[in-house]
mmCIF file of C-alpha atoms in Angstrom:
data_model
loop_
_atom_site.group_PDB
_atom_site.id
_atom_site.type_symbol
_atom_site.label_atom_id
_atom_site.label_comp_id
_atom_site.label_asym_id
_atom_site.label_seq_id
_atom_site.Cartn_x
_atom_site.Cartn_y
_atom_site.Cartn_z
ATOM 1 C CA VAL A 792 -24.716 23.182 91.212
ATOM 2 C CA LEU A 793 -23.112 24.094 87.960
ATOM 3 C CA VAL A 794 -23.423 22.083 85.188
ATOM 4 C CA ILE A 795 -22.567 23.697 81.561
ATOM 5 C CA LEU A 796 -23.670 21.014 78.852
ATOM 6 C CA ALA A 797 -21.914 20.853 75.550
ATOM 7 C CA PHE A 798 -25.222 20.602 73.773
ATOM 8 C CA VAL A 799 -24.974 18.500 70.293
ATOM 9 C CA ASP A 800 -28.080 18.959 67.902
ATOM 10 C CA ALA A 801 -30.507 20.120 70.990
ATOM 11 C CA GLY A 802 -32.664 22.816 71.631
ATOM 12 C CA PRO A 803 -31.446 25.143 74.857
ATOM 13 C CA PRO A 804 -33.086 24.137 77.714
ATOM 14 C CA PRO A 805 -34.953 26.788 79.627
ATOM 15 C CA SER A 806 -33.089 29.847 81.380
ATOM 16 C CA ALA A 807 -33.864 29.445 85.318
ATOM 17 C CA MET A 808 -32.981 31.144 88.420
ATOM 18 C CA ALA A 809 -32.149 28.359 91.131
ATOM 19 C CA GLY A 810 -30.095 27.509 93.889
ATOM 20 C CA GLY A 811 -28.892 31.256 94.100
ATOM 21 C CA CYS A 812 -27.306 31.630 91.024
ATOM 22 C CA GLU A 813 -28.879 31.773 87.687
ATOM 23 C CA ASN A 814 -28.199 29.325 84.579
ATOM 24 C CA THR A 815 -25.698 31.177 82.364
ATOM 25 C CA ALA A 816 -26.518 31.765 78.329
ATOM 26 C CA ILE A 817 -25.769 29.056 76.070
ATOM 27 C CA ASN A 818 -22.098 30.043 74.658
ATOM 28 C CA THR A 819 -20.082 28.526 71.815
ATOM 29 C CA TRP A 820 -16.523 28.158 71.320
ATOM 30 C CA PRO A 821 -16.160 29.341 68.174
ATOM 31 C CA VAL A 822 -14.101 27.448 65.374
ATOM 32 C CA ALA A 823 -12.677 30.671 64.178
ATOM 33 C CA GLY A 824 -11.490 31.417 67.191
ATOM 34 C CA GLY A 825 -9.594 28.021 67.875
ATOM 35 C CA GLY A 826 -12.585 26.184 69.552
ATOM 36 C CA ASN A 827 -14.616 23.143 68.842
ATOM 37 C CA GLY A 828 -17.746 24.912 68.134
ATOM 38 C CA HIS A 829 -19.704 23.416 71.075
ATOM 39 C CA ARG A 830 -22.330 25.049 72.901
ATOM 40 C CA TYR A 831 -21.944 25.274 76.860
ATOM 41 C CA GLN A 832 -24.385 26.397 79.558
ATOM 42 C CA ALA A 833 -23.502 26.757 83.129
ATOM 43 C CA VAL A 834 -26.695 25.359 84.694
ATOM 44 C CA CYS A 835 -28.024 25.786 88.857
ATOM 45 C CA PRO A 836 -30.555 23.660 89.898
ATOM 46 C CA PRO A 837 -32.722 24.508 92.799
ATOM 47 C CA ASP A 838 -30.595 22.365 95.007
ATOM 48 C CA PHE A 839 -27.057 20.708 94.847
ATOM 49 C CA VAL A 840 -26.764 17.658 92.790
ATOM 50 C CA THR A 841 -24.164 14.665 92.680
ATOM 51 C CA TRP A 842 -22.369 13.905 89.740
ATOM 52 C CA ASP A 843 -24.960 11.366 88.294
ATOM 53 C CA GLU A 844 -27.976 13.522 88.815
ATOM 54 C CA ALA A 845 -26.520 16.275 86.903
ATOM 55 C CA SER A 846 -25.472 14.108 84.390
ATOM 56 C CA ALA A 847 -28.820 12.538 83.939
ATOM 57 C CA ASN A 848 -30.051 16.224 83.936
ATOM 58 C CA ALA A 849 -27.668 16.824 80.797
ATOM 59 C CA THR A 850 -28.690 14.112 79.137
ATOM 60 C CA SER A 851 -32.373 14.770 79.239
ATOM 61 C CA ALA A 852 -31.768 18.168 78.238
ATOM 62 C CA GLY A 853 -30.168 16.738 75.065
ATOM 63 C CA GLY A 854 -26.356 17.249 75.789
ATOM 64 C CA TYR A 855 -24.202 16.095 78.110
ATOM 65 C CA LEU A 856 -21.756 16.997 81.127
ATOM 66 C CA VAL A 857 -18.550 19.250 79.714
ATOM 67 C CA THR A 858 -15.626 17.159 78.200
ATOM 68 C CA ILE A 859 -12.611 19.327 78.211
ATOM 69 C CA MET A 860 -9.742 18.251 75.960
ATOM 70 C CA SER A 861 -7.555 21.293 76.255
ATOM 71 C CA ALA A 862 -5.838 23.928 78.238
ATOM 72 C CA GLU A 863 -7.618 26.034 75.751
ATOM 73 C CA GLU A 864 -10.911 24.425 76.064
ATOM 74 C CA ASN A 865 -10.235 24.114 80.224
ATOM 75 C CA ALA A 866 -9.592 28.223 80.135
ATOM 76 C CA PHE A 867 -12.964 28.375 77.917
ATOM 77 C CA VAL A 868 -14.901 26.391 80.258
ATOM 78 C CA PHE A 869 -13.542 28.335 82.987
ATOM 79 C CA ASP A 870 -14.659 31.425 81.858
ATOM 80 C CA LEU A 871 -18.031 30.329 82.186
ATOM 81 C CA ALA A 872 -17.957 29.173 85.541
ATOM 82 C CA ASP A 873 -16.024 32.192 87.197
ATOM 83 C CA ALA A 874 -19.093 33.498 89.152
ATOM 84 C CA ILE A 875 -18.953 32.867 92.965
ATOM 85 C CA THR A 876 -22.818 32.177 92.773
ATOM 86 C CA LEU A 877 -21.511 28.990 91.025
ATOM 87 C CA TRP A 878 -19.236 27.588 93.744
ATOM 88 C CA ASP A 879 -19.718 26.787 97.586
ATOM 89 C CA PRO A 880 -17.249 28.730 99.553
ATOM 90 C CA ARG A 881 -16.226 26.564 102.752
ATOM 91 C CA PRO A 882 -13.934 28.909 104.642
ATOM 92 C CA ALA A 883 -13.932 26.678 107.561
ATOM 93 C CA ASP A 884 -12.990 23.388 105.214
ATOM 94 C CA CYS A 885 -10.319 25.310 103.130
ATOM 95 C CA TRP A 886 -12.155 24.341 99.996
ATOM 96 C CA THR A 887 -14.226 25.671 97.521
ATOM 97 C CA PRO A 888 -16.169 23.122 95.653
ATOM 98 C CA GLY A 889 -17.458 24.553 92.048
ATOM 99 C CA PRO A 890 -19.281 23.393 89.082
ATOM 100 C CA LEU A 891 -19.231 19.631 88.166
ATOM 101 C CA ILE A 892 -17.596 18.303 84.991
ATOM 102 C CA GLY A 893 -18.096 15.248 82.966
ATOM 103 C CA ALA A 894 -14.818 13.312 83.970
ATOM 104 C CA TYR A 895 -15.275 9.915 86.097
ATOM 105 C CA GLU A 896 -13.634 6.779 86.902
ATOM 106 C CA PRO A 897 -15.289 3.704 85.748
ATOM 107 C CA ASP A 898 -16.067 1.159 89.181
ATOM 108 C CA GLY A 899 -12.981 -1.190 89.164
ATOM 109 C CA THR A 900 -10.364 0.929 88.048
ATOM 110 C CA GLN A 901 -7.047 1.264 89.962
ATOM 111 C CA GLU A 902 -7.368 4.317 92.463
ATOM 112 C CA PRO A 903 -7.197 6.930 92.945
ATOM 113 C CA ASP A 904 -5.630 7.645 89.427
ATOM 114 C CA GLY A 905 -6.393 5.134 87.189
ATOM 115 C CA GLY A 906 -8.943 4.617 84.336
ATOM 116 C CA TRP A 907 -10.714 8.198 84.265
ATOM 117 C CA LEU A 908 -12.941 8.825 81.355
ATOM 118 C CA TRP A 909 -15.287 11.253 80.081
ATOM 119 C CA VAL A 910 -18.932 11.164 79.721
ATOM 120 C CA THR A 911 -19.017 10.608 75.986
ATOM 121 C CA GLY A 912 -16.391 7.298 76.522
ATOM 122 C CA ASP A 913 -12.871 9.130 75.781
ATOM 123 C CA PRO A 914 -9.919 9.031 77.912
ATOM 124 C CA LEU A 915 -8.804 11.832 79.718
ATOM 125 C CA ALA A 916 -6.332 12.938 77.027
ATOM 126 C CA TYR A 917 -5.926 16.546 78.728
ATOM 127 C CA GLU A 918 -5.985 16.370 82.950
ATOM 128 C CA ASN A 919 -5.625 19.812 84.797
ATOM 129 C CA TRP A 920 -5.735 18.210 88.780
ATOM 130 C CA ALA A 921 -5.314 20.360 91.569
ATOM 131 C CA ASP A 922 -2.119 19.711 93.398
ATOM 132 C CA GLY A 923 -2.326 16.366 95.159
ATOM 133 C CA GLU A 924 -5.381 15.469 93.085
ATOM 134 C CA PRO A 925 -7.215 12.993 92.600
ATOM 135 C CA ASN A 926 -6.344 11.474 95.941
ATOM 136 C CA ASN A 927 -9.514 9.696 97.725
ATOM 137 C CA HIS A 928 -9.460 12.127 100.214
ATOM 138 C CA GLU A 929 -9.389 10.701 103.750
ATOM 139 C CA GLY A 930 -9.584 7.232 102.256
ATOM 140 C CA ASN A 931 -13.229 7.915 100.531
ATOM 141 C CA ASP A 932 -13.692 5.895 97.069
ATOM 142 C CA GLU A 933 -13.723 9.216 95.106
ATOM 143 C CA ASN A 934 -14.589 8.514 91.525
ATOM 144 C CA ARG A 935 -16.310 11.859 90.086
ATOM 145 C CA VAL A 936 -15.263 15.495 88.937
ATOM 146 C CA LEU A 937 -15.940 19.146 89.646
ATOM 147 C CA PHE A 938 -14.007 22.365 89.679
ATOM 148 C CA GLY A 939 -12.566 23.563 92.839
ATOM 149 C CA SER A 940 -10.453 26.131 95.062
ATOM 150 C CA ALA A 941 -6.353 25.852 94.389
ATOM 151 C CA GLY A 942 -6.220 25.638 98.063
ATOM 152 C CA CYS A 943 -6.326 27.936 101.448
ATOM 153 C CA ALA A 944 -5.050 31.196 100.495
ATOM 154 C CA PRO A 945 -7.520 32.498 100.238
ATOM 155 C CA ALA A 946 -10.097 29.262 100.659
ATOM 156 C CA LEU A 947 -12.644 31.251 98.445
ATOM 157 C CA ASN A 948 -10.672 31.547 95.505
ATOM 158 C CA PRO A 949 -12.233 29.316 92.299
ATOM 159 C CA ALA A 950 -9.662 28.213 90.253
ATOM 160 C CA PRO A 951 -9.582 25.953 86.962
ATOM 161 C CA VAL A 952 -8.201 23.116 88.262
ATOM 162 C CA TRP A 953 -10.265 19.628 89.125
ATOM 163 C CA HIS A 954 -10.859 17.822 92.125
ATOM 164 C CA ASP A 955 -12.358 14.246 92.841
ATOM 165 C CA ILE A 956 -15.287 13.864 94.772
ATOM 166 C CA GLY A 957 -16.930 11.006 96.106
ATOM 167 C CA LEU A 958 -20.540 9.350 94.387
ATOM 168 C CA ASP A 959 -22.898 10.635 96.773
ATOM 169 C CA ASP A 960 -21.002 14.339 97.450
ATOM 170 C CA ALA A 961 -23.299 16.939 95.706
ATOM 171 C CA ALA A 962 -22.123 20.533 93.861
ATOM 172 C CA PRO A 963 -24.133 23.547 93.560
ATOM 173 C CA SER A 964 -23.692 23.556 89.539
ATOM 174 C CA TYR A 965 -22.598 22.196 86.938
ATOM 175 C CA ILE A 966 -21.213 22.412 83.325
#
């Protein structure tokens, strides 16, 4: 699972090789370059993780799952995640799930597109859903978010778009 953490005043987590990919270096989005000064890292745990597990891992490392407040930040974060080893290509399913990000839908909100928040409690002022998302695919309660492929052509095409997933769905990385 790819996890990119935005560290707030915490030391960096140890670099590790896990799950077929390597954690990225910690990258700062510089204020001088139009960024917010936050630090980010794509994380590859030894096994796929659910959103809740990734969020707990990020918190225990002194950070939190990434929050994305603009198209520019989405592009910056996606550039960190644009390595196929951080994704799980599934050509037979016509879909490629990627890193988990810090958006979720609290219990009791209007399905499928109501009440989405960031782990920081901020509402999603910026959104970059893939076409048809969020959708509660096949009637499933999907209330967590990851980067996913843009569609079937080609299926192995990681894209900077978001997909909703279920509470028990696991991913190869997180940010």
